[in-house]
Coordinates of C-alpha atoms in Angstrom, one line a residue:
Chain A
M1 CA -134.0 -78.4 47.7
V2 CA -132.3 -81.0 45.0
A3 CA -130.9 -80.1 41.8
R4 CA -133.7 -81.3 39.0
D5 CA -132.5 -84.4 36.9
K6 CA -135.0 -84.7 34.5
P7 CA -135.5 -81.6 31.5
A8 CA -139.2 -79.7 32.6
L9 CA -141.7 -80.8 30.4
N10 CA -143.1 -78.2 28.5
A11 CA -147.0 -76.3 28.8
C12 CA -148.5 -76.6 25.1
R13 CA -147.8 -73.0 23.7
N14 CA -151.3 -72.4 22.6
L15 CA -152.2 -72.2 26.7
E16 CA -148.9 -71.0 28.7
E17 CA -150.5 -67.8 29.7
D18 CA -153.8 -69.2 30.2
L19 CA -151.3 -71.3 32.9
V20 CA -150.0 -68.1 34.0
L21 CA -153.6 -66.4 34.6
Y22 CA -155.2 -69.8 36.0
Y23 CA -152.3 -70.3 38.5
Y24 CA -152.6 -66.4 40.1
G25 CA -156.7 -67.3 39.5
E26 CA -157.2 -64.2 36.7
L27 CA -158.6 -66.5 34.2
S28 CA -162.6 -66.2 33.6
E29 CA -165.2 -67.9 33.5
G30 CA -165.1 -70.1 30.2
A31 CA -161.4 -69.7 30.0
L32 CA -161.1 -71.8 33.5
S33 CA -163.4 -74.6 32.7
N34 CA -161.4 -74.9 29.0
C35 CA -158.0 -75.2 30.9
E36 CA -159.2 -77.0 34.1
A37 CA -160.9 -79.9 31.5
H38 CA -157.5 -79.6 29.4
L39 CA -155.2 -80.3 32.4
K40 CA -156.9 -83.3 33.4
N41 CA -155.7 -84.5 29.8
C42 CA -152.4 -83.4 29.4
E43 CA -148.6 -84.0 31.6
A44 CA -147.3 -81.7 30.3
C45 CA -148.9 -78.7 31.6
R46 CA -149.6 -80.4 34.6
A47 CA -145.8 -79.8 35.2
S48 CA -145.6 -76.8 34.3
L49 CA -148.3 -76.4 36.7
A50 CA -146.8 -77.6 39.7
E51 CA -143.2 -76.3 39.1
M52 CA -144.7 -72.9 39.3
R53 CA -146.1 -73.8 42.4
S54 CA -143.1 -75.0 44.0
L55 CA -141.1 -71.7 42.7
L56 CA -143.2 -68.7 42.5
P57 CA -144.0 -68.1 45.8
M58 CA -140.5 -68.9 46.5
T59 CA -139.2 -65.3 45.0
A60 CA -140.6 -63.1 47.7
A61 CA -138.4 -61.8 49.2
H62 CA -139.6 -62.6 52.9
D63 CA -137.1 -59.4 54.6
E64 CA -138.9 -58.2 58.5
P65 CA -137.1 -55.3 59.9
P66 CA -136.7 -54.7 63.4
P67 CA -139.1 -51.8 64.9
T68 CA -136.3 -50.3 65.8
F69 CA -136.3 -49.8 61.7
W70 CA -140.1 -48.8 61.7
N71 CA -139.2 -46.4 64.5
D72 CA -136.0 -45.0 63.0
Y73 CA -138.8 -44.6 59.0
S74 CA -141.2 -42.7 60.5
R75 CA -138.5 -40.2 62.5
E76 CA -136.8 -40.3 59.0
M77 CA -139.6 -38.9 57.3
R78 CA -140.7 -36.7 59.5
Q79 CA -137.7 -34.7 59.0
K80 CA -137.7 -35.1 55.3
L81 CA -142.0 -33.3 55.3
D82 CA -140.7 -31.1 57.5
L83 CA -137.4 -29.8 54.2
A84 CA -140.2 -30.0 52.5
A85 CA -142.8 -28.1 53.6
D86 CA -140.1 -25.8 54.1
R87 CA -138.7 -25.9 50.3
K88 CA -140.9 -22.4 48.3
P89 CA -142.0 -23.4 44.8
W90 CA -139.0 -22.6 41.9
W91 CA -141.8 -19.9 40.6
Q92 CA -142.0 -18.9 44.8
S93 CA -138.2 -18.1 44.4
I94 CA -138.0 -16.5 41.5
A95 CA -141.2 -13.9 42.8
G96 CA -139.5 -13.3 46.3
L97 CA -136.4 -12.1 44.3
F98 CA -138.5 -8.8 42.7
A99 CA -140.4 -8.2 46.4
P100 CA -141.7 -4.3 46.2
I101 CA -139.2 -1.9 47.9
P102 CA -141.9 1.0 46.4
M103 CA -138.2 4.4 45.8
P104 CA -135.6 2.2 44.9
A105 CA -137.8 0.2 42.4
L106 CA -139.8 3.3 40.7
A107 CA -136.5 5.1 40.8
T108 CA -134.5 2.5 38.9
G109 CA -137.3 1.6 36.4
A110 CA -137.6 5.1 35.6
L111 CA -134.2 4.6 35.0
L112 CA -134.2 2.1 32.8
L113 CA -137.2 4.4 30.8
L114 CA -134.8 6.8 30.7
A115 CA -132.1 4.4 29.2
L116 CA -134.0 3.0 27.1
A117 CA -136.0 6.1 25.4
L118 CA -132.1 7.3 25.0
T119 CA -131.1 4.1 23.1
F120 CA -133.8 3.6 20.8
G121 CA -135.5 7.7 20.0
K122 CA -132.1 8.4 19.5
G123 CA -132.8 9.6 15.7
F124 CA -136.0 11.4 17.1
W125 CA -134.0 13.8 18.6
Q126 CA -131.5 15.2 16.3
P127 CA -131.3 18.1 13.9
S128 CA -131.9 16.1 11.1
S129 CA -128.6 16.8 8.8
P130 CA -128.8 18.4 5.5
A131 CA -129.2 15.7 2.5
P132 CA -126.4 14.3 1.1
V133 CA -124.5 16.8 -2.0
D134 CA -125.0 14.3 -4.4
D135 CA -121.2 13.8 -5.8
T136 CA -122.1 13.7 -9.2
L137 CA -123.0 17.6 -8.8
L138 CA -119.9 18.4 -7.0
E139 CA -118.0 17.1 -10.1
V140 CA -119.9 18.8 -12.3
L141 CA -120.4 22.9 -10.8
P142 CA -116.5 23.8 -11.6
M143 CA -117.3 22.0 -14.7
A144 CA -120.3 24.6 -15.5
E145 CA -118.3 27.1 -14.2
R146 CA -115.4 27.1 -16.8
L147 CA -117.8 26.4 -19.1
E148 CA -118.5 29.9 -18.2
F149 CA -116.0 31.1 -17.5
F150 CA -114.9 30.3 -21.1
S151 CA -118.4 30.8 -23.4
D152 CA -117.2 34.5 -21.0
M153 CA -114.0 34.5 -22.8
E154 CA -115.7 34.1 -26.2
I155 CA -117.6 37.4 -25.2
L156 CA -114.2 39.1 -25.0
D157 CA -113.2 38.2 -28.1
N158 CA -116.2 38.7 -30.1
L159 CA -116.0 42.3 -28.4
D160 CA -112.7 42.9 -29.6
L161 CA -113.6 42.3 -33.2
L162 CA -116.4 44.2 -32.3
E163 CA -114.2 47.3 -31.7
T164 CA -112.1 46.6 -34.6
L165 CA -115.3 46.5 -36.7
G166 CA -117.0 49.6 -35.2
G167 CA -113.1 51.4 -35.6
Q168 CA -113.3 50.3 -38.8
G169 CA -116.9 52.1 -39.4
R170 CA -116.2 55.1 -37.8
G171 CA -113.2 55.8 -40.2
T172 CA -114.5 55.5 -43.4
A173 CA -117.9 58.0 -42.5
Chain B
M1 CA -167.1 -32.3 71.3
A2 CA -164.3 -34.9 71.6
A3 CA -161.3 -34.9 67.8
I4 CA -162.0 -38.4 65.9
P5 CA -158.4 -40.3 66.5
T6 CA -156.7 -39.8 63.2
A7 CA -156.6 -44.1 63.5
Q8 CA -160.8 -43.7 63.2
I9 CA -160.5 -42.0 60.2
G10 CA -160.8 -43.2 56.6
D11 CA -157.8 -42.9 53.8
E12 CA -159.9 -40.3 51.6
E13 CA -161.7 -38.1 55.0
L14 CA -156.9 -38.5 55.7
V15 CA -155.8 -36.9 52.4
A16 CA -158.6 -34.1 52.2
S17 CA -156.8 -32.8 55.7
A18 CA -153.8 -32.7 54.2
Q19 CA -154.3 -31.7 51.0
K20 CA -155.6 -28.4 53.3
G21 CA -152.2 -28.5 55.1
D22 CA -152.3 -30.7 57.6
R23 CA -149.8 -32.3 58.6
R24 CA -150.6 -35.2 60.7
A25 CA -153.1 -36.1 59.1
F26 CA -150.3 -36.8 56.0
E27 CA -148.1 -38.6 58.9
E28 CA -151.0 -40.8 59.3
L29 CA -151.7 -41.9 55.9
V30 CA -147.9 -42.8 55.7
E31 CA -148.3 -45.0 59.3
R32 CA -150.8 -47.1 57.8
H33 CA -148.9 -47.6 54.4
K34 CA -145.4 -47.4 55.3
Q35 CA -144.2 -51.0 55.2
K36 CA -146.5 -52.0 52.5
A37 CA -144.6 -49.6 50.6
Y38 CA -141.3 -50.7 51.8
R39 CA -142.5 -54.0 50.6
I40 CA -142.9 -53.0 47.5
A41 CA -139.6 -51.3 46.9
F42 CA -137.8 -54.7 49.0
D43 CA -139.0 -56.9 46.5
F44 CA -138.0 -54.6 43.9
A45 CA -134.2 -53.4 44.8
R46 CA -133.4 -55.9 47.5
D47 CA -132.1 -53.5 49.7
R48 CA -133.0 -52.8 52.9
E49 CA -131.4 -49.5 53.2
E50 CA -132.2 -48.7 48.3
A51 CA -136.0 -50.1 50.1
K52 CA -136.3 -47.0 52.6
D53 CA -135.0 -44.6 50.1
L54 CA -137.4 -45.3 47.5
S55 CA -140.8 -45.6 49.9
Q56 CA -139.5 -42.9 50.8
E57 CA -139.3 -40.7 48.2
A58 CA -142.5 -41.9 47.1
F59 CA -144.8 -40.5 50.2
L60 CA -142.2 -37.4 49.1
K61 CA -143.6 -36.8 45.9
A62 CA -146.5 -38.0 46.8
F63 CA -146.7 -35.2 50.1
T64 CA -145.9 -32.8 47.7
H65 CA -148.3 -33.2 44.4
I66 CA -151.1 -34.5 46.5
S67 CA -153.7 -31.6 45.6
R68 CA -153.4 -33.1 42.4
F69 CA -154.8 -36.6 43.9
D70 CA -158.6 -35.5 42.6
G71 CA -160.4 -38.9 44.4
R72 CA -161.2 -41.2 41.0
S73 CA -159.2 -42.9 42.1
G74 CA -158.5 -44.8 46.0
F75 CA -155.5 -43.3 47.4
Y76 CA -153.3 -46.6 47.4
T77 CA -153.1 -46.6 44.1
W78 CA -152.6 -42.8 43.9
F79 CA -150.0 -44.4 45.6
Y80 CA -148.5 -46.9 44.4
R81 CA -148.2 -45.4 41.2
I82 CA -145.9 -42.8 42.8
L83 CA -144.1 -46.0 44.2
V84 CA -144.0 -47.9 41.0
N85 CA -142.5 -44.9 39.7
V86 CA -140.3 -44.0 41.8
C87 CA -139.5 -47.7 41.2
L88 CA -139.3 -47.6 37.9
D89 CA -136.5 -44.9 38.0
Y90 CA -134.2 -46.4 40.1
R91 CA -134.0 -49.7 37.9
R92 CA -133.1 -47.2 35.4
R93 CA -130.1 -45.1 37.2
A94 CA -129.8 -48.6 38.4
K95 CA -129.2 -50.7 35.0
R96 CA -125.5 -48.8 34.7
A97 CA -124.4 -50.0 38.5
P98 CA -122.5 -54.0 37.5
A99 CA -124.4 -56.5 38.2
E100 CA -121.1 -57.5 41.3
E101 CA -122.1 -54.9 43.9
Y102 CA -126.5 -56.5 43.9
N103 CA -125.4 -59.6 44.3
E104 CA -123.1 -58.4 47.9
T105 CA -125.5 -56.0 48.6
V106 CA -128.3 -58.6 48.7
E107 CA -125.7 -60.9 50.4
H108 CA -125.3 -58.2 53.7
Q109 CA -128.4 -56.3 53.4
V110 CA -130.5 -58.5 53.5
E111 CA -130.7 -60.5 56.9
P112 CA -133.1 -63.2 59.3
S113 CA -134.4 -60.7 61.7
H114 CA -136.2 -63.1 63.6
V115 CA -135.0 -67.2 64.9
P116 CA -137.0 -69.7 63.3
A117 CA -138.8 -72.4 65.0
N118 CA -136.5 -74.7 63.7
P119 CA -132.7 -73.6 63.8
V120 CA -131.9 -74.6 59.8
A121 CA -129.0 -76.3 59.3
P122 CA -126.3 -74.6 58.4
D123 CA -125.6 -76.5 54.7
Q124 CA -129.6 -75.3 54.5
H125 CA -129.0 -71.5 55.2
A126 CA -126.0 -72.4 52.8
I127 CA -128.3 -73.2 50.1
A128 CA -131.1 -70.5 50.7
G129 CA -128.5 -68.1 50.5
Q130 CA -128.0 -69.0 47.0
L131 CA -131.0 -69.1 46.1
S132 CA -131.7 -66.0 47.3
R133 CA -128.8 -65.1 45.1
K134 CA -130.2 -66.6 42.5
I135 CA -133.4 -65.1 42.8
G136 CA -132.8 -62.1 42.3
A137 CA -130.1 -62.0 39.5
A138 CA -133.1 -64.1 38.3
L139 CA -135.7 -60.8 39.1
D140 CA -132.9 -58.4 38.2
T141 CA -132.4 -59.3 34.7
L142 CA -136.7 -58.9 33.7
P143 CA -137.0 -55.2 31.4
A144 CA -138.1 -53.2 34.8
K145 CA -141.6 -53.4 34.1
Q146 CA -142.4 -56.9 33.8
R147 CA -140.2 -57.5 37.4
M148 CA -143.1 -54.4 38.7
A149 CA -145.8 -56.5 37.1
F150 CA -144.7 -60.2 38.0
I151 CA -143.8 -58.4 42.0
L152 CA -146.9 -56.6 41.9
K153 CA -148.9 -60.0 41.6
N154 CA -147.0 -62.6 43.2
H155 CA -145.9 -60.5 45.9
Q156 CA -148.4 -57.9 46.6
G157 CA -150.6 -60.0 45.3
L158 CA -152.8 -57.6 43.1
S159 CA -155.5 -58.2 41.0
I160 CA -154.9 -58.2 36.9
R161 CA -157.5 -54.6 36.8
E162 CA -155.3 -52.8 39.5
I163 CA -151.9 -53.3 38.1
A164 CA -152.9 -51.8 34.9
E165 CA -154.7 -49.5 36.7
T166 CA -151.3 -49.1 39.2
M167 CA -149.2 -49.2 36.1
E168 CA -151.2 -46.7 33.6
T169 CA -151.8 -49.8 31.1
A170 CA -154.0 -52.0 29.6
E171 CA -155.2 -55.5 30.9
G172 CA -153.7 -57.5 28.6
T173 CA -150.3 -55.5 28.4
V174 CA -150.4 -57.3 31.6
K175 CA -151.4 -60.3 30.6
V176 CA -148.1 -60.4 28.6
H177 CA -145.5 -58.3 31.4
L178 CA -146.8 -61.6 34.0
H179 CA -146.8 -64.4 31.6
R180 CA -143.2 -62.8 30.2
A181 CA -141.5 -62.9 33.6
V182 CA -142.9 -65.8 34.8
T183 CA -141.3 -67.7 32.1
A184 CA -138.1 -66.3 32.6
L185 CA -138.1 -67.0 35.9
R186 CA -138.8 -70.8 35.5
Q187 CA -136.3 -70.8 33.7
S188 CA -133.4 -69.5 35.4
L189 CA -134.4 -71.1 38.3
A190 CA -136.1 -74.7 36.9
E191 CA -133.1 -76.3 39.3
F192 CA -134.4 -75.3 42.1
A193 CA -138.2 -76.1 41.0

């Protein structure tokens, strides 16, 4: 393999993709005849095609492992398949956590229900507390009592007056 | 009535048996397709151990999801698709690895396993090694999908239609990938043409 001295001729731009497909035998009938007609008259495209024919087969990596490699391959594959077959899907692993154990499960469920009922049903079981007393009323009541007192006092004052008046009246008769 | 040897049973029948839980049927599928699967993975990774791991990973995924195979395409097209995706995922992960690791891997792992009829002279062997590394580096610069389209066409000989089905894309897209891959490789490897 010798490094090439002269620069590569570029294929005609509009035919570059068709040349690749031509190389791989993937052109439709109409495009194939157009391409072949063009190649007869275009040195650059012919050179591009020749370059592909020279270069592209070289890119395939030729690795031919020995028979022992394939024996190992098959053995490892069987081991990996064994592991995969034993592995449960994720949803089965989770479902396994809830495997039925009758009595303890029932008891646990009952306890859970009780706890939920006590937590969220608290308001239903407590006696209703008396309605809160209006603070304004509390302030006003003593004042009202005092007013009553003062009105009583007024009457008492008037009683004295009435007694005085009454005494005077009995004197003149 | 004697059982039919698995070697005489078609892929579709083996898949049907594997879907019913027949492990031996799937192992027969592995035996039939392991070399082809390995070669595609090797063309992609250019490392023997990586190629083995990638192809085995693809077989494992096929085994795990065998129930999803509905027979609309051939088994190998369906499996190819899994293998392509495994290789593309590998490429995304390997992008973070420095280029020097890649070249070193190719040099140490790709060893000729047979003695050629006409032994190659040492200088030509060195040139062949240099070319191999250069090709590997050139392929490595290709975007993953271009590389895959190129490998499936150039190395495996799949048709454009088959490649489009495998890569789950349009035929026109495959043609574009192929054209760009070939153009890039010609530019990288022009000195060896």
